[in-house]
Amino acid sequence: MKILLTGGAGYIGSHTAIELIQSGHNVVIMDDLSNSSAEVIRRIEDITKTTIPFVKADVRDKAALEEVFANQQIDAVIHFAGFKAVGESVAKPLEYYDNNLVSSLVLLETMQKHHVNKIVFSSSATVYGNPESLPLTEESPTGQGITNPYGQTKFMIEQILQDAAVANPELEVSILRYFNPIGAHPTALIGEVPNGAPANLIPYLTQTAIGIREQLAVFGDDYNTPDGSPIRDYIDIVDLARAHVEAVRRLVERQATEPLEVFNLGTGRGVSVLELIRTFEEATGVRVPYQIVGRREGDIEQVWADPARANRVLGWTARTPLSETLRNAWKWQQRQG
């Protein structure tokens, strides 16, 4: 199988590329490097001992995307490309709607033209909005109470994919709803490297631990949680990447019972921000100075997954202990300096 990874040089895409290659697939990466680096491609090649076709372009660029499909024998697509920072999406909603929605539309149109009918979509638990009950299953309501434009774009793209699957009986879709990916590859050759200020917790935490930042900001200690800080379901990045391999396998083997299937990817356990900090300190022996600040706009109080469907149907589980994930994140940060 030759699989196109849009946004494949990014944090999740790069780890998935490794898992796909090590599972016997060929990959083509398309990325505009707006939140990644060409160095990531070289490091994926170092880890996998392969040469990866790479196209530096925005997925919204119809001509560039057309050239990829015309010149490569693409069998399936994993669509990672998109802006992903919750806070930034609140400040720049128009940029998020333009980038995330238009790229998805252009991709689906080009796939249809070239009769490529298998797609895995990189979605998010943000589509559930502010949960009415926990844990979240795939049947939990979506689209209600979404607190930020980033989440709205993910929900809208899911709707587009549902409509496209109805209109095209040949189209097979697997939607993977991520909870909170963290960590780094065990080699410490790739990990999360945001351009500019980090939008996610772990890069802020590790940059603070190594002294790049003076202290970590904890956004709120007055939530209705055991220690007052927000609770999330933190999933190891390699565990998450492995789920994409299983989703592709299911599409290739045509095991899907519906043209569109949805899977929650999480551990099934909620961890508070303060608990995460304590676990990092225990796992690494490094103290993390932090300060409680006001709540961040767009955040929700607590969320975690029920991953039973992915466990049962994909044969996938999140198996990496949190302490190991945090040690890998720290090894990655130490390598960066």
XYZ file of C-alpha atoms in Angstrom:
337
model
C 0.000 0.000 0.000
C 1.156 3.512 -0.811
C -0.363 5.981 1.628
C -0.386 9.766 1.316
C 0.082 11.529 4.640
C -1.087 15.138 4.462
C 0.652 17.035 7.249
C 2.918 14.011 7.550
C 5.901 15.974 8.862
C 3.931 17.092 11.901
C 3.958 15.594 15.370
C 1.365 12.857 14.861
C 2.032 12.374 11.157
C 5.751 11.756 11.594
C 5.264 9.080 14.247
C 2.563 7.461 12.128
C 4.864 7.432 9.097
C 7.368 5.361 11.066
C 4.773 2.853 12.230
C 3.348 2.492 8.713
C 6.760 1.928 7.127
C 7.747 -0.567 9.800
C 4.479 -2.388 9.063
C 5.391 -2.778 5.377
C 3.609 0.223 3.819
C 5.063 2.921 1.561
C 4.331 6.543 2.426
C 4.308 9.855 0.593
C 4.418 12.965 2.778
C 2.873 16.300 1.819
C 3.401 19.169 4.253
C 3.851 22.933 3.953
C 6.167 22.885 7.036
C 4.173 25.690 8.672
C 4.448 23.873 12.003
C 7.208 21.365 11.316
C 10.614 21.043 9.652
C 12.206 19.212 6.734
C 14.652 17.796 9.297
C 11.781 15.607 10.515
C 11.704 13.844 7.128
C 15.421 13.085 7.373
C 14.989 11.685 10.866
C 12.091 9.456 9.813
C 14.344 8.159 7.054
C 17.141 7.540 9.575
C 14.828 5.535 11.836
C 13.202 3.505 9.043
C 16.220 3.228 6.698
C 14.041 4.269 3.763
C 13.779 7.201 1.367
C 10.439 8.995 1.597
C 8.889 10.973 -1.272
C 8.226 14.448 0.168
C 6.246 17.316 -1.346
C 6.510 20.723 0.317
C 3.101 22.260 -0.381
C -0.156 23.353 1.178
C -2.978 20.838 0.668
C -5.142 23.765 -0.461
C -2.821 24.084 -3.487
C -4.880 22.184 -6.066
C -2.096 22.028 -8.633
C 0.424 20.625 -6.161
C -2.040 18.039 -4.865
C -3.031 17.061 -8.385
C 0.627 16.467 -9.214
C 1.005 14.129 -6.221
C -1.958 12.000 -7.274
C -0.897 12.033 -10.915
C 2.689 10.948 -10.222
C 2.240 8.609 -7.248
C 0.102 5.489 -7.171
C -1.807 6.490 -4.019
C -3.957 3.750 -2.488
C -5.167 5.541 0.649
C -4.868 8.852 2.481
C -4.382 9.765 6.110
C -5.411 13.401 6.497
C -3.442 15.069 9.289
C -2.981 18.522 7.735
C -4.588 21.361 9.643
C -4.080 24.031 12.261
C -4.578 22.536 15.716
C -4.073 25.011 18.591
C -7.248 25.548 20.622
C -6.253 28.937 22.011
C -4.983 30.236 18.688
C -8.213 29.169 16.994
C -10.174 31.400 19.361
C -7.955 34.348 18.404
C -7.795 33.521 14.677
C -11.049 31.759 13.749
C -11.083 32.777 10.084
C -7.613 31.321 9.506
C -8.696 28.034 11.077
C -11.900 27.738 9.066
C -10.082 28.568 5.829
C -7.113 26.278 6.369
C -8.830 23.244 7.857
C -12.025 23.181 5.802
C -10.646 24.185 2.398
C -7.750 21.714 2.615
C -10.210 18.903 3.343
C -12.486 19.848 0.458
C -9.620 20.093 -2.024
C -8.275 16.735 -0.841
C -11.623 14.947 -1.190
C -12.224 16.429 -4.644
C -8.795 15.288 -5.821
C -9.230 11.823 -4.311
C -12.550 11.455 -6.102
C -11.025 12.524 -9.418
C -8.313 9.874 -9.101
C -10.606 7.139 -7.721
C -8.817 6.929 -4.373
C -11.532 5.836 -1.985
C -9.890 5.106 1.361
C -9.266 7.857 3.934
C -8.393 7.986 7.614
C -9.227 11.362 9.160
C -7.337 12.863 12.075
C -10.185 14.133 14.251
C -10.380 15.171 17.886
C -12.280 14.694 21.116
C -13.109 18.411 20.854
C -16.056 17.432 18.630
C -17.841 16.271 21.796
C -17.831 19.797 23.214
C -18.424 20.093 26.939
C -19.336 16.492 27.862
C -22.702 15.753 29.411
C -21.370 12.516 30.875
C -18.075 10.614 31.060
C -16.383 8.597 29.745
C -17.049 9.595 26.157
C -18.135 6.897 23.727
C -18.470 7.223 19.967
C -22.223 7.584 20.507
C -21.831 10.606 22.795
C -23.378 13.771 21.294
C -21.131 15.785 18.987
C -21.355 19.354 17.744
C -23.064 20.678 20.883
C -21.237 23.076 23.137
C -17.951 23.015 21.215
C -15.889 25.712 22.891
C -13.465 26.730 20.127
C -13.187 27.106 16.330
C -10.594 24.317 16.123
C -13.158 21.856 17.450
C -15.803 23.286 15.141
C -13.587 22.625 12.100
C -13.085 19.001 13.145
C -16.834 18.561 13.602
C -17.557 20.169 10.220
C -15.028 17.977 8.420
C -16.606 14.902 10.000
C -19.948 16.072 8.602
C -18.395 16.594 5.164
C -16.961 13.068 5.242
C -20.314 11.606 6.252
C -22.055 13.356 3.368
C -19.303 12.360 0.932
C -19.599 8.709 2.002
C -23.362 8.802 1.356
C -22.857 10.337 -2.087
C -20.028 7.990 -3.088
C -20.712 4.337 -2.174
C -17.075 3.477 -2.958
C -15.681 5.847 -0.320
C -14.487 4.199 2.893
C -13.798 6.479 5.875
C -12.222 5.867 9.261
C -12.497 8.790 11.692
C -10.072 8.676 14.605
C -10.963 10.983 17.487
C -7.793 11.712 19.425
C -7.760 12.671 23.038
C -4.426 14.206 24.196
C -1.324 12.863 22.411
C 1.923 13.325 24.342
C 5.472 11.957 24.445
C 8.084 11.253 21.793
C 9.591 8.395 19.828
C 11.739 6.149 22.069
C 14.791 6.914 19.889
C 14.437 10.593 20.852
C 14.968 11.406 17.174
C 11.495 12.854 16.687
C 8.993 14.456 19.026
C 6.831 17.526 19.403
C 8.585 20.677 18.205
C 6.163 23.570 17.823
C 7.236 26.635 15.880
C 7.214 29.484 18.399
C 5.443 29.241 21.745
C 4.022 25.771 22.430
C 0.259 25.360 22.276
C 0.278 22.057 24.165
C 1.077 21.229 27.775
C 3.999 18.799 27.483
C 6.362 21.004 25.409
C 5.745 23.815 27.902
C 6.406 21.433 30.780
C 9.652 20.017 29.359
C 10.901 23.442 28.258
C 10.303 24.666 31.804
C 12.030 21.607 33.278
C 15.139 22.222 31.181
C 15.198 25.962 31.943
C 14.074 27.484 28.651
C 10.999 28.854 30.403
C 10.895 30.226 33.934
C 7.726 28.459 35.011
C 4.786 26.482 33.712
C 1.368 28.121 33.681
C -1.447 25.910 35.000
C -4.684 27.330 33.643
C -7.033 27.167 36.605
C -7.201 25.367 39.951
C -10.877 26.036 40.625
C -12.459 23.382 38.401
C -14.762 20.770 39.875
C -12.022 18.116 39.888
C -10.179 16.422 42.797
C -7.269 18.908 42.748
C -9.008 21.762 40.914
C -6.982 21.463 37.704
C -8.421 20.293 34.350
C -8.488 16.575 33.577
C -7.563 15.053 30.226
C -6.914 11.620 28.713
C -3.209 11.621 27.802
C -2.212 9.032 25.183
C 1.315 8.066 24.147
C 2.162 9.307 20.649
C 3.487 5.942 19.449
C 0.388 4.175 20.769
C -1.681 6.695 18.823
C 0.392 6.144 15.677
C -0.125 2.386 15.926
C -3.880 2.902 15.797
C -3.542 4.434 12.322
C -1.823 1.284 11.097
C -4.779 -0.764 12.337
C -7.288 1.648 10.786
C -5.515 1.374 7.416
C -5.388 -2.411 7.715
C -9.129 -2.504 8.310
C -9.770 -0.357 5.216
C -7.407 -2.408 3.058
C -8.938 -5.709 4.145
C -12.426 -4.206 3.671
C -13.483 -5.327 7.122
C -15.569 -2.224 7.831
C -19.247 -2.900 8.393
C -20.199 0.686 7.493
C -18.805 3.111 4.879
C -17.808 5.409 7.749
C -16.534 4.212 11.108
C -15.541 6.253 14.164
C -13.072 5.328 16.901
C -12.063 7.060 20.126
C -8.320 6.878 20.741
C -7.511 7.312 24.408
C -6.434 5.382 27.477
C -9.767 5.477 29.281
C -8.214 7.254 32.263
C -8.384 10.928 33.127
C -5.292 12.636 34.564
C -5.268 16.165 35.987
C -2.661 18.738 35.007
C -1.243 18.781 38.534
C -1.124 14.970 38.610
C 0.719 15.012 35.295
C 3.318 17.407 36.692
C 3.830 15.196 39.760
C 4.160 12.081 37.567
C 6.758 13.812 35.397
C 8.766 14.829 38.444
C 8.655 11.291 39.845
C 9.552 9.697 36.498
C 12.499 11.991 35.739
C 13.649 13.320 39.091
C 13.387 16.857 37.696
C 11.400 19.583 39.451
C 8.982 21.684 37.385
C 8.238 25.164 38.745
C 4.662 26.164 37.987
C 2.196 28.931 38.698
C -1.586 28.786 38.854
C -3.123 31.341 36.486
C -6.657 32.073 35.315
C -8.656 29.704 33.186
C -7.905 29.684 29.457
C -10.671 30.578 27.027
C -11.897 27.553 25.102
C -10.850 24.954 27.697
C -13.263 22.450 29.191
C -13.198 21.013 32.698
C -12.593 17.315 32.173
C -12.694 14.712 29.454
C -11.590 11.144 28.942
C -12.387 8.363 26.510
C -14.071 5.033 26.505
C -11.749 3.299 23.993
C -13.630 -0.024 24.075
C -14.643 0.110 20.396
C -11.064 0.663 19.198
C -9.892 -2.077 21.556
C -12.473 -4.526 20.242
C -12.806 -3.647 16.549
C -9.282 -2.473 15.674
C -7.557 -4.829 18.094
C -5.669 -1.813 19.432
C -4.924 -0.689 22.974
C -2.976 2.166 24.522
C -0.281 0.195 26.311
C 2.500 2.628 27.277
C 2.586 3.680 30.955
C 2.314 7.431 31.549
C 5.665 7.514 33.353
C 7.416 5.977 30.329
C 5.713 8.421 27.984
C 6.915 11.342 30.092
C 10.460 9.974 30.253
C 10.481 9.774 26.448
C 9.259 13.378 26.260
C 12.087 14.396 28.594
C 14.709 12.476 26.567
C 13.467 14.295 23.472
C 13.679 17.681 25.189
C 17.194 16.975 26.436
C 18.262 16.141 22.899
C 16.909 19.504 21.706
C 18.612 21.396 24.533
